[in-house]
Coordinates of N, CA and C in Angstrom, one line a residue:
M1 N 108.8 73.0 64.9 CA 108.3 74.6 65.3 C 107.5 75.0 66.4
T2 N 107.8 75.5 67.2 CA 107.8 75.9 68.5 C 106.3 77.3 68.8
N3 N 105.3 77.0 69.0 CA 104.7 78.4 69.6 C 105.5 79.3 70.5
P4 N 105.1 80.5 69.6 CA 105.9 81.4 70.3 C 105.5 82.1 71.6
S5 N 104.3 81.7 71.5 CA 102.9 82.3 73.0 C 103.5 81.3 73.9
H6 N 104.3 79.9 74.1 CA 104.5 79.4 75.1 C 106.2 79.2 75.7
N7 N 106.9 80.6 74.9 CA 108.2 80.6 75.3 C 108.4 81.0 76.2
D8 N 109.2 80.8 77.5 CA 109.5 81.9 78.7 C 110.1 83.4 78.2
N9 N 110.6 83.1 77.3 CA 111.4 84.6 77.2 C 110.2 85.8 76.4
N10 N 109.0 85.4 76.2 CA 107.7 86.6 76.3 C 107.3 86.9 77.4
R11 N 107.4 86.0 78.6 CA 107.0 86.3 79.9 C 106.6 88.0 80.0
N12 N 106.1 88.4 80.9 CA 106.4 89.6 81.8 C 107.3 89.4 82.7
T13 N 108.2 90.3 83.1 CA 109.4 89.6 84.2 C 109.6 91.4 84.5
D14 N 108.7 92.1 84.6 CA 108.6 93.4 85.3 C 108.2 93.4 87.1
N15 N 108.5 94.2 87.6 CA 108.2 93.9 89.0 C 107.3 94.6 89.4
S16 N 106.0 94.3 88.8 CA 104.8 95.4 88.8 C 103.7 94.0 89.6
S17 N 103.7 92.9 89.3 CA 103.3 91.6 90.6 C 104.1 91.3 91.6
L18 N 103.7 90.5 92.0 CA 104.8 89.6 92.6 C 103.8 88.0 92.1
G19 N 102.6 87.7 91.5 CA 102.2 86.6 91.2 C 102.5 86.1 90.0
D20 N 103.2 86.9 89.6 CA 104.4 85.8 88.7 C 105.7 85.0 89.4
N21 N 106.1 85.9 90.4 CA 107.1 84.7 91.0 C 107.1 84.6 92.4
P22 N 106.5 83.5 92.3 CA 105.7 82.9 93.8 C 107.1 83.0 95.0
W23 N 108.8 83.2 94.6 CA 109.7 83.5 95.7 C 109.7 84.9 95.9
R24 N 109.2 85.2 95.0 CA 109.5 87.0 95.5 C 108.1 87.2 96.5
A25 N 106.9 86.5 96.2 CA 106.0 86.9 97.4 C 106.2 86.3 98.8
M26 N 106.9 85.1 98.7 CA 107.2 84.1 100.1 C 108.1 85.0 100.6
G27 N 109.2 85.9 99.9 CA 109.9 86.9 100.3 C 109.4 87.8 100.9
L28 N 108.5 88.5 100.9 CA 107.7 89.7 100.9 C 106.9 89.1 102.5
I29 N 106.3 87.8 102.6 CA 105.8 87.2 103.6 C 106.9 87.5 104.9
G30 N 108.0 86.9 104.3 CA 108.9 86.5 105.4 C 109.5 87.9 106.0
S31 N 109.9 88.8 105.1 CA 110.4 90.5 105.5 C 109.4 90.8 106.6
V32 N 107.9 90.7 105.9 CA 106.7 91.1 107.0 C 106.8 90.8 108.3
G33 N 106.8 89.0 108.7 CA 106.9 88.7 109.7 C 108.0 89.3 110.6
G34 N 109.1 89.1 109.5 CA 109.9 89.6 110.4 C 110.4 91.0 111.1
T35 N 109.8 91.8 110.2 CA 109.8 92.9 110.7 C 108.6 93.4 111.8
I36 N 107.4 92.6 111.6 CA 106.7 92.7 112.9 C 107.2 92.5 114.5
G37 N 108.0 91.3 113.9 CA 108.6 90.3 115.0 C 109.9 90.9 115.9
A38 N 110.5 91.8 114.7 CA 111.6 92.9 115.5 C 110.9 93.9 116.3
C39 N 110.3 94.6 115.4 CA 109.8 96.2 116.2 C 109.1 95.6 117.4
L40 N 108.2 94.5 117.4 CA 107.5 94.3 118.9 C 108.6 94.2 120.1
G41 N 109.6 93.0 119.5 CA 110.2 92.7 120.5 C 111.4 93.8 120.9
L42 N 111.6 94.7 119.8 CA 112.8 95.7 120.3 C 112.1 97.0 121.2
G43 N 110.4 97.0 121.1 CA 110.1 98.3 121.6 C 109.2 97.5 122.7
Y44 N 109.0 95.6 123.2 CA 109.0 95.4 124.5 C 110.5 95.7 125.6
W45 N 111.3 95.6 124.5 CA 112.8 95.6 125.5 C 112.8 97.1 125.7
I46 N 113.1 97.7 125.2 CA 113.2 99.3 125.5 C 112.3 99.7 126.4
G47 N 110.7 99.2 126.3 CA 110.1 99.8 127.6 C 110.5 99.1 128.7
H48 N 110.9 97.7 128.8 CA 111.3 97.0 129.8 C 112.3 97.9 130.8
K49 N 113.4 98.1 129.9 CA 114.1 99.2 130.4 C 114.0 100.3 131.2
V50 N 112.6 101.1 130.5 CA 112.1 101.8 131.2 C 111.6 101.8 132.4
D51 N 111.1 100.8 132.4 CA 110.1 100.2 133.7 C 111.4 100.5 134.1
Q52 N 112.6 99.1 134.3 CA 113.4 99.2 135.2 C 114.0 100.3 136.0
A53 N 114.3 101.7 135.3 CA 114.8 102.6 135.2 C 114.0 103.4 136.1
Q54 N 112.6 103.6 135.7 CA 111.7 104.5 136.6 C 110.7 103.6 137.4
D55 N 110.7 102.2 137.6 CA 109.8 101.5 138.5 C 108.3 101.9 138.1
T56 N 108.0 101.7 136.9 CA 106.3 101.7 136.4 C 106.7 100.1 135.8
G57 N 105.0 100.1 135.9 CA 104.7 98.8 135.1 C 103.9 99.0 133.9
Y58 N 104.1 100.2 133.1 CA 103.2 99.7 131.9 C 104.1 100.3 130.6
S59 N 105.5 100.6 130.4 CA 106.1 101.2 129.7 C 106.3 100.3 128.6
S60 N 106.9 98.7 129.2 CA 106.5 98.0 128.0 C 105.4 97.4 127.3
I61 N 103.9 97.9 127.7 CA 103.1 97.5 127.0 C 103.2 99.3 126.2
V62 N 103.2 100.1 126.6 CA 103.3 101.3 125.6 C 104.9 101.4 124.7
G63 N 105.6 100.6 125.1 CA 106.7 100.2 123.9 C 106.7 99.2 123.0
M64 N 105.6 98.6 123.1 CA 105.1 97.5 122.4 C 104.2 98.1 121.1
A65 N 103.4 98.8 121.8 CA 102.2 99.3 120.9 C 102.9 100.6 120.0
L66 N 104.2 101.4 120.7 CA 104.8 102.2 119.2 C 105.5 101.1 118.8
G67 N 106.3 100.1 119.1 CA 106.8 99.2 118.2 C 105.8 98.2 116.9
F68 N 104.6 98.1 117.2 CA 103.8 98.0 116.4 C 103.4 99.0 115.0
V69 N 103.4 100.2 116.0 CA 103.0 101.4 115.0 C 104.5 101.4 113.5
I70 N 105.4 101.5 114.3 CA 106.4 101.6 113.7 C 106.5 100.6 112.6
A71 N 106.4 99.0 113.0 CA 106.5 97.9 112.3 C 105.4 98.3 110.9
V72 N 104.0 98.8 111.3 CA 103.2 99.3 110.4 C 103.7 100.1 109.4
F73 N 104.2 101.3 109.6 CA 104.6 101.8 108.7 C 106.2 101.2 107.9
I74 N 106.6 100.1 108.4 CA 107.7 99.8 107.9 C 107.3 98.6 106.9
T75 N 106.0 98.2 107.2 CA 105.4 97.6 106.4 C 105.1 98.0 104.7
I76 N 104.2 99.1 105.4 CA 103.6 100.0 103.8 C 105.0 99.7 102.8
I77 N 106.2 100.4 103.9 CA 106.9 100.8 102.9 C 107.9 99.1 102.2
L78 N 107.8 98.3 102.8 CA 108.7 97.6 102.1 C 107.4 96.7 101.0
I79 N 106.0 96.8 101.4 CA 105.3 96.4 99.9 C 105.4 97.2 99.1
K80 N 105.7 98.9 99.4 CA 105.7 99.4 98.2 C 107.1 99.3 97.3
A81 N 108.1 98.5 98.0 CA 109.2 98.6 97.2 C 109.1 97.0 96.7
F82 N 108.5 95.6 97.1 CA 108.1 94.5 96.3 C 106.8 95.1 95.6
T83 N 106.2 95.7 95.7 CA 105.2 95.9 94.0 C 106.0 96.9 93.0
G84 N 107.0 97.6 93.5 CA 107.8 98.9 92.2 C 106.8 100.1 92.9
G85 N 106.5 100.5 93.9 CA 105.9 101.8 94.1 C 104.4 101.5 93.8
K86 N 103.7 100.5 93.3 CA 102.4 100.5 92.8 C 101.7 99.8 93.7
A87 N 101.9 99.7 95.2 CA 100.6 98.9 96.1 C 99.6 99.8 95.8
K88 N 98.4 99.4 95.7 CA 96.8 99.6 95.4 C 96.4 99.4 97.0

């Protein structure tokens, strides 16, 4: 006879915590990094195109700053989605 407390079927498998599943936690970290990298890169690229069109030298910095702000908002949304809307 096995102890029912050691049975994996009794584990809490809801989406409220990333601590139960390390793969979900690694997925969150990877998606946050990818989001920040993509937003910064896209912001720089758009700013560089504006620099070329208007002969300025600061639009790529402004584009990266805007990309970072957008990345922060998207990261907050990702964390809420991964934690089931219960991010503290």
